[in-house]
PDB file of C-alpha atoms in Angstrom:
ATOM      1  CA  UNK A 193     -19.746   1.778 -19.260  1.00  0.00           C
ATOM      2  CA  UNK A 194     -17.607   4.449 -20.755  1.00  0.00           C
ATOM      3  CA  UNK A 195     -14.719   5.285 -18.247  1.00  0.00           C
ATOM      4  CA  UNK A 196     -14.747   9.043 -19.367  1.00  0.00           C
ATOM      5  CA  UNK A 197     -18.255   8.727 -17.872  1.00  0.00           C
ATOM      6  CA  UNK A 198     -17.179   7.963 -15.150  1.00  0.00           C
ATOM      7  CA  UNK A 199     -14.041   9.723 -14.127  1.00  0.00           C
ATOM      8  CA  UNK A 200     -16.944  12.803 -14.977  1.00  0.00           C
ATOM      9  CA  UNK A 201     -19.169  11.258 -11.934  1.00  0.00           C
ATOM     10  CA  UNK A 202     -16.410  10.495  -9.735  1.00  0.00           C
ATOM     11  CA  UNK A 203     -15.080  14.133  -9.832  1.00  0.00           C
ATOM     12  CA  UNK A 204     -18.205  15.081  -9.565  1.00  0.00           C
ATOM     13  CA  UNK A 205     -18.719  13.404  -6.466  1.00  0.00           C
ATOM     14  CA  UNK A 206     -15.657  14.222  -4.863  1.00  0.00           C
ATOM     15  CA  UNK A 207     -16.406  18.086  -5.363  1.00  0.00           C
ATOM     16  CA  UNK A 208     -20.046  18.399  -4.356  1.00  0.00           C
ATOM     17  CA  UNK A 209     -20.048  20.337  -7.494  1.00  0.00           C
ATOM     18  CA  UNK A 210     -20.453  20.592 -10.882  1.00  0.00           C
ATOM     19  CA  UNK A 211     -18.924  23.508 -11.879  1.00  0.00           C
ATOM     20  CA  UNK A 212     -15.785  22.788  -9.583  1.00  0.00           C
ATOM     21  CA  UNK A 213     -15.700  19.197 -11.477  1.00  0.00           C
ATOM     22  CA  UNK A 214     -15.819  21.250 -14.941  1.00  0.00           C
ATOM     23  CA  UNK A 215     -12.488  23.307 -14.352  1.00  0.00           C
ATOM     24  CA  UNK A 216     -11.156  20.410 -12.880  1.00  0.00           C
ATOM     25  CA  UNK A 217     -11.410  18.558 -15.815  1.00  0.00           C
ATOM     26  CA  UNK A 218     -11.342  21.641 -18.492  1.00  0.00           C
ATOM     27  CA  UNK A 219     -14.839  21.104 -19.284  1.00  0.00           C
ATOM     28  CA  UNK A 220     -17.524  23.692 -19.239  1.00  0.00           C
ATOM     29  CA  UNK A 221     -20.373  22.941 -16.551  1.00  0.00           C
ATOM     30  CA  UNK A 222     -22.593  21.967 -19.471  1.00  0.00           C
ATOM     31  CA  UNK A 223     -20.339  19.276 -20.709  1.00  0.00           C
ATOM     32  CA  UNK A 224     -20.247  17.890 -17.414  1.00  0.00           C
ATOM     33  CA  UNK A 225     -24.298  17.702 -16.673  1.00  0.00           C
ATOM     34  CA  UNK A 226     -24.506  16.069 -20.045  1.00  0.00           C
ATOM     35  CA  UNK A 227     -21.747  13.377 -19.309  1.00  0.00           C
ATOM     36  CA  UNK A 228     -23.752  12.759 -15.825  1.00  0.00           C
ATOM     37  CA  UNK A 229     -27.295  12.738 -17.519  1.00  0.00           C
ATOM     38  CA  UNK A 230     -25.747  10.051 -20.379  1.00  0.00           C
ATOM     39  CA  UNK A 231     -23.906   7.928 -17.554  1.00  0.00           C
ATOM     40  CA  UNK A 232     -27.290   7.999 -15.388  1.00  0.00           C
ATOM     41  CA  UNK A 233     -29.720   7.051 -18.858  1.00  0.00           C
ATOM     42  CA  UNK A 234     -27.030   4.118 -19.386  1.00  0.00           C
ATOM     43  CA  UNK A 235     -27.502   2.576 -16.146  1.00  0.00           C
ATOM     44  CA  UNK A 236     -31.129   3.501 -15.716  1.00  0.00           C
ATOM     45  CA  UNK A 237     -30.708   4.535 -12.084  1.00  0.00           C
ATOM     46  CA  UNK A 238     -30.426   9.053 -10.695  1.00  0.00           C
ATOM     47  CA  UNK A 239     -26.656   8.970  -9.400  1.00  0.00           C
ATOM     48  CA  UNK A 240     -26.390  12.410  -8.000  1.00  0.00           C
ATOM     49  CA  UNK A 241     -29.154  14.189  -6.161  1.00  0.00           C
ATOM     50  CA  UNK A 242     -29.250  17.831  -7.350  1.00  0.00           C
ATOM     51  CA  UNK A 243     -29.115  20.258  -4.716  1.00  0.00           C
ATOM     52  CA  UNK A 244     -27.094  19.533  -2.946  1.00  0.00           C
ATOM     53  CA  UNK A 245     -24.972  17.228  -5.074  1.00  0.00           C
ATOM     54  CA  UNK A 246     -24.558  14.279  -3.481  1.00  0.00           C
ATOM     55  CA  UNK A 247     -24.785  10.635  -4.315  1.00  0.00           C
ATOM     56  CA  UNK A 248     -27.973   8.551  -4.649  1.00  0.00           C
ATOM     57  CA  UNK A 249     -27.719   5.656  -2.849  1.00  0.00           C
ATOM     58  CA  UNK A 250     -27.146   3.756  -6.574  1.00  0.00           C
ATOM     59  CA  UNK A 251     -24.045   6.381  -7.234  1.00  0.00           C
ATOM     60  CA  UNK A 252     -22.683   5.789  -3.515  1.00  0.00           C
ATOM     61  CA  UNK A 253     -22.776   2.183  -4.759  1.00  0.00           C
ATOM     62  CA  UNK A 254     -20.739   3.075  -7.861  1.00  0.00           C
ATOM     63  CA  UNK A 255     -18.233   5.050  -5.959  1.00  0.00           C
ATOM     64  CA  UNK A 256     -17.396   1.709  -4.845  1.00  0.00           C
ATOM     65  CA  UNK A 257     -16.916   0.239  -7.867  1.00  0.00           C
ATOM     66  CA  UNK A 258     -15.044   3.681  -9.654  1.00  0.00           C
ATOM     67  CA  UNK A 259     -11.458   3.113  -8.192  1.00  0.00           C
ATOM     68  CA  UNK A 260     -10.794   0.011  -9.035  1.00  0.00           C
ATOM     69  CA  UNK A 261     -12.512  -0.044 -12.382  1.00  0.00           C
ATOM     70  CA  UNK A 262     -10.628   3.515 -13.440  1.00  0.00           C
ATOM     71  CA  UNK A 263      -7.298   2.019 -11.958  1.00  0.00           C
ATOM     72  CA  UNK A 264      -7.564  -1.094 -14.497  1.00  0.00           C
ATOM     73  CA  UNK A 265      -8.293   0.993 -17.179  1.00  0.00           C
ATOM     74  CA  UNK A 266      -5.029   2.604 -16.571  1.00  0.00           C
ATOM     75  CA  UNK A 267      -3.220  -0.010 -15.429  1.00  0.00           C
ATOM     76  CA  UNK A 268      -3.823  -1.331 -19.026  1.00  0.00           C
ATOM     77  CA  UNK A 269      -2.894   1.757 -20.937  1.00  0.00           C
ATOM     78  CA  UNK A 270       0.140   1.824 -19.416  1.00  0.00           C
ATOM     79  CA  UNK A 271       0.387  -2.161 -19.955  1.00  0.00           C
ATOM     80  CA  UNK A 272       0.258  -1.637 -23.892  1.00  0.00           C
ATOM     81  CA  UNK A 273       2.323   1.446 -23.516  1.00  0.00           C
ATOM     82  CA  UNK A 274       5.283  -0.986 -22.010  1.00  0.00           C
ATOM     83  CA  UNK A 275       5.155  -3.209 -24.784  1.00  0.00           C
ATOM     84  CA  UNK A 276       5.173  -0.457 -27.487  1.00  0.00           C
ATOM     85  CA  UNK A 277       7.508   2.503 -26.215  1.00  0.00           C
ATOM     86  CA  UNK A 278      11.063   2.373 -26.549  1.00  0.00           C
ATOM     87  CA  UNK A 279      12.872   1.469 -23.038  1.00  0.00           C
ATOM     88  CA  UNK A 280      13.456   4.385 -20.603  1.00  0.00           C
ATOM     89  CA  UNK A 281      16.409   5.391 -18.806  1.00  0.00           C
ATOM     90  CA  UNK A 282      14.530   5.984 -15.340  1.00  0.00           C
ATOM     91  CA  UNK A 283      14.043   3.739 -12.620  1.00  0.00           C
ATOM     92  CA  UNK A 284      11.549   4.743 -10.367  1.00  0.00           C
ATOM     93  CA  UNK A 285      10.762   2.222  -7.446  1.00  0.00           C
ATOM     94  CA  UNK A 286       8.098   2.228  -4.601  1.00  0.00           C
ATOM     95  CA  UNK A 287       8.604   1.450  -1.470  1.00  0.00           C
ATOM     96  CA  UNK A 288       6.556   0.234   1.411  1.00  0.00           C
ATOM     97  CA  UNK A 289       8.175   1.706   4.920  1.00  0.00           C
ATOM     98  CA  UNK A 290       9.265  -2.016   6.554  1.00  0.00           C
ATOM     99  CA  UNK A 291      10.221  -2.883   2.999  1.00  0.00           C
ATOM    100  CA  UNK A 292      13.264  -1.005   3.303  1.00  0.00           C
ATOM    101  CA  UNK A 293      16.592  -2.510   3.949  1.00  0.00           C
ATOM    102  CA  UNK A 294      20.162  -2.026   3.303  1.00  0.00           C
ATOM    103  CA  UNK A 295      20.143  -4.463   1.338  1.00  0.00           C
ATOM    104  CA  UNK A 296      18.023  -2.001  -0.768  1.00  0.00           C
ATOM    105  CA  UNK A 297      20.357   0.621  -0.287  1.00  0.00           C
ATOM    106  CA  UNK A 298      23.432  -1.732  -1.867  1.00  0.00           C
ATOM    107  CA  UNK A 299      21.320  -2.723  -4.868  1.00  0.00           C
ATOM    108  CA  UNK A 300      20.451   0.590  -5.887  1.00  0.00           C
ATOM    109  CA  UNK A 301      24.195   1.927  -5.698  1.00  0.00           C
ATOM    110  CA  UNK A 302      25.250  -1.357  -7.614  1.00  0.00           C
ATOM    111  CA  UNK A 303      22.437  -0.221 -10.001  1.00  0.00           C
ATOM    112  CA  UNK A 304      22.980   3.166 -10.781  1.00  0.00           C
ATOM    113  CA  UNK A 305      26.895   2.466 -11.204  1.00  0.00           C
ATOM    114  CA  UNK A 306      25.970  -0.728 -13.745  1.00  0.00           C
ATOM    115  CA  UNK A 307      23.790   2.217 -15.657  1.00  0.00           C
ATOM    116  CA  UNK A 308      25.159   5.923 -14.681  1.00  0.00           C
ATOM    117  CA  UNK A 309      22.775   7.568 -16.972  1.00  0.00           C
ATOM    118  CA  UNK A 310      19.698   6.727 -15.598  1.00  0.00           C
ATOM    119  CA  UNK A 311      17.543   8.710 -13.597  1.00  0.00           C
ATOM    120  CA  UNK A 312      16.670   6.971  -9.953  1.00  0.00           C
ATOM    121  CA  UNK A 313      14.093   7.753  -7.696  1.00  0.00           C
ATOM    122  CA  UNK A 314      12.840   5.875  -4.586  1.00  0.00           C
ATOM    123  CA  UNK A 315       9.473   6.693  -3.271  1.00  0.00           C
ATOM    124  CA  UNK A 316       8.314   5.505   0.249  1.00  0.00           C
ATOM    125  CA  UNK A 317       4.146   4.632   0.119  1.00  0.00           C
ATOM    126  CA  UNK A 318       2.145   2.370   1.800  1.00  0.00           C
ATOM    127  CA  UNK A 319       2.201  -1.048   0.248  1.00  0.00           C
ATOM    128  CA  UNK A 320      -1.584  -0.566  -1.623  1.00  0.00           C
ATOM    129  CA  UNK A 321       0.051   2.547  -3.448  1.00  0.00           C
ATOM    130  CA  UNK A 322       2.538   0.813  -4.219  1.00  0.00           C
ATOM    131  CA  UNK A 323       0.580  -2.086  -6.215  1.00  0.00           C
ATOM    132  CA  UNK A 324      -1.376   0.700  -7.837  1.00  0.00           C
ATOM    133  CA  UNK A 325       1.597   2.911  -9.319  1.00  0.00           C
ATOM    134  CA  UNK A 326       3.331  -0.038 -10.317  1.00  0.00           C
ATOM    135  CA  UNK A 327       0.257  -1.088 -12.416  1.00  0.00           C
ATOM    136  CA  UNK A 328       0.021   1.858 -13.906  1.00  0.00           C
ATOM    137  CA  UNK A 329       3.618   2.636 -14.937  1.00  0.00           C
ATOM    138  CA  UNK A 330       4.462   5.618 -12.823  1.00  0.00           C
ATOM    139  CA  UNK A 331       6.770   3.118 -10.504  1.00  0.00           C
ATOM    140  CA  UNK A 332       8.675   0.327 -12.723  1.00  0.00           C
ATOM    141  CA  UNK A 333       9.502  -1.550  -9.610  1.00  0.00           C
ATOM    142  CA  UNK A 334       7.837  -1.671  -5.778  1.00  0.00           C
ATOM    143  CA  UNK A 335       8.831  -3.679  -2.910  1.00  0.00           C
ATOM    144  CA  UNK A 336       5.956  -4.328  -0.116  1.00  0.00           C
ATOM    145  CA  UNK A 337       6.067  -6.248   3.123  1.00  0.00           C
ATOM    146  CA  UNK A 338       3.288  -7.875   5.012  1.00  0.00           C
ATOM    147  CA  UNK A 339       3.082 -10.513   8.122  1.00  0.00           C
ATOM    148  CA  UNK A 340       2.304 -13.846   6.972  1.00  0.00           C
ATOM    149  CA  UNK A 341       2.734 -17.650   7.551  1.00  0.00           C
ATOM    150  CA  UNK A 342       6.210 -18.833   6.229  1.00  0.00           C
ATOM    151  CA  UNK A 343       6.472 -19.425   2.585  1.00  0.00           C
ATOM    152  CA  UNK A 344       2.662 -17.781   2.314  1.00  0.00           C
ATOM    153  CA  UNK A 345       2.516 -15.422  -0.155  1.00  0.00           C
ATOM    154  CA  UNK A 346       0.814 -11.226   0.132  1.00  0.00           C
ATOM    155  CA  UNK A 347      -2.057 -10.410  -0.949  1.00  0.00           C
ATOM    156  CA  UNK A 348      -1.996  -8.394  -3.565  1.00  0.00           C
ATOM    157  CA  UNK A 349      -4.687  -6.238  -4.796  1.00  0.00           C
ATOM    158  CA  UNK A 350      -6.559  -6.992  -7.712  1.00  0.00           C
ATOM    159  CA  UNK A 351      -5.392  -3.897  -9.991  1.00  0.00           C
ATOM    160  CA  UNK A 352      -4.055  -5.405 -12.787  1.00  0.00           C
ATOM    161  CA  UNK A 353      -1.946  -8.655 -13.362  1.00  0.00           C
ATOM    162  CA  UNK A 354       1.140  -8.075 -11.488  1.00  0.00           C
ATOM    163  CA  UNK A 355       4.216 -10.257 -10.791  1.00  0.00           C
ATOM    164  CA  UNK A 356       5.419 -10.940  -7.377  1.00  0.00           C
ATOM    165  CA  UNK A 357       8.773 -12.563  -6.051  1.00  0.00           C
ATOM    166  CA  UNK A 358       9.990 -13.229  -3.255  1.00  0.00           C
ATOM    167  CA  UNK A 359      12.954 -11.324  -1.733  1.00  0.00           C
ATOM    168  CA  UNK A 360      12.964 -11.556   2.079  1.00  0.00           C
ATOM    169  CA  UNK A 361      11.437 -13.316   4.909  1.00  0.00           C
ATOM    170  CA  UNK A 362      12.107 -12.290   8.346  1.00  0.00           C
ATOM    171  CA  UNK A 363      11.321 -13.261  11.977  1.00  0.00           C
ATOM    172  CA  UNK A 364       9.180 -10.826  13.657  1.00  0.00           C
ATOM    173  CA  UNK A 365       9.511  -9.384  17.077  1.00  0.00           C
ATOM    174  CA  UNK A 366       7.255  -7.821  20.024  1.00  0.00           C
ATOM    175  CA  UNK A 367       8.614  -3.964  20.627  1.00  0.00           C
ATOM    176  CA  UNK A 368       8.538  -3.206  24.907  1.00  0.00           C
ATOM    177  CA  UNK A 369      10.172  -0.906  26.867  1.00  0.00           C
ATOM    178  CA  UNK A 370      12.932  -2.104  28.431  1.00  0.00           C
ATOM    179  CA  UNK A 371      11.721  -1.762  31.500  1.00  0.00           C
ATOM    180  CA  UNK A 372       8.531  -3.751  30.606  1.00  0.00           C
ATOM    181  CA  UNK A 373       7.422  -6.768  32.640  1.00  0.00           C
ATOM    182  CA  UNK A 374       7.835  -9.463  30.136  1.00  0.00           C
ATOM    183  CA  UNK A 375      10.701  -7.703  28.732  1.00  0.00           C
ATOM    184  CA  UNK A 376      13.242 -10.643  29.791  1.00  0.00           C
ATOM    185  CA  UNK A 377      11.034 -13.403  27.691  1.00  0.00           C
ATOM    186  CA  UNK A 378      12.931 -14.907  25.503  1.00  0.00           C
ATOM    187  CA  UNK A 379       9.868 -15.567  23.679  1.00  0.00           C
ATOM    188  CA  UNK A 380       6.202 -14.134  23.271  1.00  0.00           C
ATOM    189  CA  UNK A 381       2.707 -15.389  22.369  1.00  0.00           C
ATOM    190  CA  UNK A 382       0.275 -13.002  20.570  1.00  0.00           C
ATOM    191  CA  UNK A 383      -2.613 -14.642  21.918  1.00  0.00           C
ATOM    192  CA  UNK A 384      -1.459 -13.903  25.455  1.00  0.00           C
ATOM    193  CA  UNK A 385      -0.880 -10.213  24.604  1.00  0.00           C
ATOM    194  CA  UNK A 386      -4.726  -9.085  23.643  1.00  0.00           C
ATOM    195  CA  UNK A 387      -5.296  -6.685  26.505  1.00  0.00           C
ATOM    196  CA  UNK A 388      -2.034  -5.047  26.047  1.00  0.00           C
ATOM    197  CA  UNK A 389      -1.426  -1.269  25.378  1.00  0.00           C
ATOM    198  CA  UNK A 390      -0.505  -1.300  21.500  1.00  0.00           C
ATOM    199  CA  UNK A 391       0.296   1.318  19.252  1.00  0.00           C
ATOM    200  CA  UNK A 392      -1.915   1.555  15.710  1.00  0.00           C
ATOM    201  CA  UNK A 393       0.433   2.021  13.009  1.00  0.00           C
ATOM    202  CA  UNK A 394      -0.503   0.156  10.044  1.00  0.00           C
ATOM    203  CA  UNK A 395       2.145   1.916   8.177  1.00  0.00           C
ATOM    204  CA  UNK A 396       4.930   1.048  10.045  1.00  0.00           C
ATOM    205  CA  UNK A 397       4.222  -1.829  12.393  1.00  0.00           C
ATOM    206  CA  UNK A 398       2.268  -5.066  11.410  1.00  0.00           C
ATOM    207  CA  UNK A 399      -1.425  -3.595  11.381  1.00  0.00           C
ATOM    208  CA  UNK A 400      -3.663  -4.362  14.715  1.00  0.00           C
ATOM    209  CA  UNK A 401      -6.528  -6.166  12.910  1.00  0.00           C
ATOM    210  CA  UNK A 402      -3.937  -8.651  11.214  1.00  0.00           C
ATOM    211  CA  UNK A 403      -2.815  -9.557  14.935  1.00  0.00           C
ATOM    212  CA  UNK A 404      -6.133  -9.915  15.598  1.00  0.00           C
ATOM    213  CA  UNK A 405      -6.723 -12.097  12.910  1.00  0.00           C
ATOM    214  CA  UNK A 406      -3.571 -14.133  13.321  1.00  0.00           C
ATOM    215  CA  UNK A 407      -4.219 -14.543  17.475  1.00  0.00           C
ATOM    216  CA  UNK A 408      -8.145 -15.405  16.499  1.00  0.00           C
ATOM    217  CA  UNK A 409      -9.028 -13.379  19.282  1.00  0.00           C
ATOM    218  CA  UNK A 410     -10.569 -10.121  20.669  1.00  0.00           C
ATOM    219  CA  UNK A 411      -8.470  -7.370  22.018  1.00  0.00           C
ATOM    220  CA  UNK A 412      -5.315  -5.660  20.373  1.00  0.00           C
ATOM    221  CA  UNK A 413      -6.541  -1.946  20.766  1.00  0.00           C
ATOM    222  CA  UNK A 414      -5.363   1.147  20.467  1.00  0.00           C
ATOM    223  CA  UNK A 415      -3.936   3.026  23.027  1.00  0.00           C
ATOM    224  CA  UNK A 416      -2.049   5.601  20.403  1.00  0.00           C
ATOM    225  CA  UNK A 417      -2.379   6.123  17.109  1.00  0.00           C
ATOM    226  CA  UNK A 418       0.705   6.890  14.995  1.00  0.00           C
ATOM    227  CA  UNK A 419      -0.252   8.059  11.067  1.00  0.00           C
ATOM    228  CA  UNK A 420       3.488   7.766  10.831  1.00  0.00           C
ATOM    229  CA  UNK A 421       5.807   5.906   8.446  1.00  0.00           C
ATOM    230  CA  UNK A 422       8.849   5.900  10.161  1.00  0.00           C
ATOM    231  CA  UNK A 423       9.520   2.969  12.381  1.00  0.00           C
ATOM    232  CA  UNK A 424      12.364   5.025  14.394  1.00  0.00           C
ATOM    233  CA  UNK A 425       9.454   7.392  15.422  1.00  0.00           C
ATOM    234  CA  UNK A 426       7.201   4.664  16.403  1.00  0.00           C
ATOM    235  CA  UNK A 427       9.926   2.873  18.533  1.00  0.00           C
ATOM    236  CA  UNK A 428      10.380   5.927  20.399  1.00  0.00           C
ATOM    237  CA  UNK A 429       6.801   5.764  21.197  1.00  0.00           C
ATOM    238  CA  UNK A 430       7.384   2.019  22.391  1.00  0.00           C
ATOM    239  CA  UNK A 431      10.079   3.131  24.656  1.00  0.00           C
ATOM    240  CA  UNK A 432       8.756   5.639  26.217  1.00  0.00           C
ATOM    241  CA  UNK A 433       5.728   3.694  27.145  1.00  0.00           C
ATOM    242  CA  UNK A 434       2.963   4.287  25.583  1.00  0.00           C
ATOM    243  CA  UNK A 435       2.535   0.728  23.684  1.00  0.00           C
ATOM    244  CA  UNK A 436       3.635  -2.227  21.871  1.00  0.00           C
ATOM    245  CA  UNK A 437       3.981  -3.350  18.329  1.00  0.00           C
ATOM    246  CA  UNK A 438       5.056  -5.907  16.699  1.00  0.00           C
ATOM    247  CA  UNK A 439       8.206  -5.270  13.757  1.00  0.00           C
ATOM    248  CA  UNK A 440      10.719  -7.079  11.968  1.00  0.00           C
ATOM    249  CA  UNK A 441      13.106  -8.242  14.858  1.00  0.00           C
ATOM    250  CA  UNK A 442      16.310  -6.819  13.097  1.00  0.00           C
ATOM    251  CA  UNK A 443      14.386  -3.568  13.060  1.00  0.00           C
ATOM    252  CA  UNK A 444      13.164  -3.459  16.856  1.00  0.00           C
ATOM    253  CA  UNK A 445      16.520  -4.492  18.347  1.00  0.00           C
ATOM    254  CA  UNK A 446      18.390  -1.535  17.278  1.00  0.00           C
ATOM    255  CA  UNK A 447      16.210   1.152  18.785  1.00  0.00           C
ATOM    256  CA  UNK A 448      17.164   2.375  22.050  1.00  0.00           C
ATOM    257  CA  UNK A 449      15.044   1.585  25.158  1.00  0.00           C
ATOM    258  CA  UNK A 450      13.275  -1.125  23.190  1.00  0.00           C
ATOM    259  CA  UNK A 451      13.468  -5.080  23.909  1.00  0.00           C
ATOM    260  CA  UNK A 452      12.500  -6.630  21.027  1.00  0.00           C
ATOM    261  CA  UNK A 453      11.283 -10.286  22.132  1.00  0.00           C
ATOM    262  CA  UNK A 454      10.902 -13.520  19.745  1.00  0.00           C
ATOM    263  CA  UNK A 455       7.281 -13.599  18.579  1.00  0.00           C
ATOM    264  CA  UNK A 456       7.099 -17.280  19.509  1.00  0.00           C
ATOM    265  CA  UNK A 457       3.247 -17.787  18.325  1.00  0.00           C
ATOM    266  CA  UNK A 458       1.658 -17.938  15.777  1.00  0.00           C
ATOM    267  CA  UNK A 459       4.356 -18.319  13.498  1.00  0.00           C
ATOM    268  CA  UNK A 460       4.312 -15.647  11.322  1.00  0.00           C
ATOM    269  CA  UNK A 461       7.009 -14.218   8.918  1.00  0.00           C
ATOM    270  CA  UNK A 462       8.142 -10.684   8.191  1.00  0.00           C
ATOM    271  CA  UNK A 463       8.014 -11.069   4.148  1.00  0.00           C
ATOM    272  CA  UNK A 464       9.229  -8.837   1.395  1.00  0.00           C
ATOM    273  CA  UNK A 465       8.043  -9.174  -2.404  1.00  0.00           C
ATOM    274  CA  UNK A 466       9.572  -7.477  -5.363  1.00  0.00           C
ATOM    275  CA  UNK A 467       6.662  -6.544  -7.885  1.00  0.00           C
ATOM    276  CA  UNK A 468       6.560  -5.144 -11.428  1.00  0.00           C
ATOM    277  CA  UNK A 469       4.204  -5.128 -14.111  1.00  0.00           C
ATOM    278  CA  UNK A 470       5.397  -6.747 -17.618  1.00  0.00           C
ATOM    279  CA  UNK A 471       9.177  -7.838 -17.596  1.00  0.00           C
ATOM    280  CA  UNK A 472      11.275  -5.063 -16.211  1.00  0.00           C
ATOM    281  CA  UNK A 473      13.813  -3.658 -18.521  1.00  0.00           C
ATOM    282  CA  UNK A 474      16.985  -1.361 -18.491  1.00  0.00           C
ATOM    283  CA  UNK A 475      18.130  -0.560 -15.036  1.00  0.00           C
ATOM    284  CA  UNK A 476      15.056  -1.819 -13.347  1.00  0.00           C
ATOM    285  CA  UNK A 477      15.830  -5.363 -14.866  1.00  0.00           C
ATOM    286  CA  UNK A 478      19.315  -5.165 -13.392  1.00  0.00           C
ATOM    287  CA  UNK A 479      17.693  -4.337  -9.906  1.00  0.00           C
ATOM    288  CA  UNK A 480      15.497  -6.621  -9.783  1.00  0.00           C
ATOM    289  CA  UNK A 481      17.625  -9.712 -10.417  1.00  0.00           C
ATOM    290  CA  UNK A 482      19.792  -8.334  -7.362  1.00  0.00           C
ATOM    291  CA  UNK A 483      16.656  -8.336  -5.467  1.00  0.00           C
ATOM    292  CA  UNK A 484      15.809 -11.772  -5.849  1.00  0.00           C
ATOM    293  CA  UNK A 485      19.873 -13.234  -6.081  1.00  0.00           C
TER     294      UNK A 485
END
């Protein structure tokens, strides 16, 4: 299947439109029918219905199959382009929002005075972006967090083959008012917690479902949702009231009007992994080995 194929389909798609997909892609509108009619003859199956232009069920099929098969294709360009281009001064690094720490903070600054020329950036994304810009070379290093058994390793997504070490693992904590109930526990079980009010913030508090998982039971909805990043803006939301979450403890404690009690059961870590793409070189070599010290 030719990828320029289907990029073609896939913008395509996303438009509704052909012509819209042509000046997208600085095609004319002919170019673009022809690239659909060749991608549709080569997997013997009509992909996008005419008027309007929408999938067929077989191209809603491949939309599932487009991202991750166009995100290897440039997670490998930029693979080969690692191992052939001269080394950059540039670190760019991704960040995943409980991934940051001031630990972070010192590295960096140790970093950038070990190499004054380079060019830094730090990028806060949600941990899946992360993976995916570090596979394709726009990020040379990323750091993402999850909540998982001690000494278990994340899940990574299967974008290319990336390396993953180990930098942190941390206890994790139940966020309450201060004024909550069970606030004065010195210790709390998930389990026993289902038909609590929690907050949904995947991107900056372990994600509902995973507590759900982790508890093996029902329960654990939302009572707010928070599209947030920020943990400081969620943990106002915990102390005024409106739920719980569960955060790295050293993260909870500090916000005011928040308790932040032991998560007692099921044991589950707080854990951070450095990953990159290739050996890291230059200044994001130097960062990563005070990652992992």
């Amino acid at each position: 299947m030719d990828p320029h194929l289907l990029r073609t389909f896939v913008t395509v798609a996303r438009h509704g439109s052909f012509s819209a997909a042509a000046r997208e892609l600085g095609y004319t509108q002919s170019a673009v029918s022809q690239q659909i009619a060749a991608l549709e003859a080569d997997l013997r199956a009509p992909l996008l219905g005419r008027r309007p232009v929408v999938p067929t069920p077989a191209g809603a099929r491949l939309l599932e199959h487009a991202g991750p098969l166009l995100l290897r294709v440039e997670a490998a360009r930029a693979d080969i382009a690692r191992l052939v281009a001269a080394p950059r001064a540039r670190l760019a690094v991704g960040v995943s929002a409980l991934a940051q720490s001031p630990s972070l903070a010192g590295a960096l600054a140790q970093t950038h005075r070990q190499h004054p020329g380079a060019e830094v950036t730090l990028r806060v994304l949600p941990g899946e972006t992360v993976s995916a810009l570090v596979a394709t070379g726009e990020l040379d290093l990323g750091l993402i967090d999850g909540a998982v058994a001690p000494t278990d390793p994340l899940h990574l997504p299967d974008v290319s083959p990336l390396t993953a070490r180990a930098v942190a693992e941390l206890p994790l904590a139940v966020a309450l008012p201060a004024h909550h109930p069970l606030s004065a526990r010195t210790g709390l079980r998930l389990h026993d917690l289902s038909d609590a009010r929690w907050l949904d913030a995947p991107a900056a508090a372990v994600p509902l479902a995973r507590l759900r998982a982790a508890a093996a039971a029902d329960g654990f909805r939302p009572a707010v949702g928070y599209a947030g990043a920020d943990p400081a803006g969620l943990l106002a939301l915990v102390a005024a009231g409106h739920g719980l979450a569960v955060l790295p403890h050293a993260t909870a404690e500090t916000a005011p009007g928040v308790r932040a009690v032991p998560l007692a059961a099921p044991r589950l870590v707080h854990r951070v992994e450095l990953i990159h793409s290739g050996p890291p070189t230059g200044p994001a070599a130097d960062l990563a080995a005070r990652l992992v010290a």
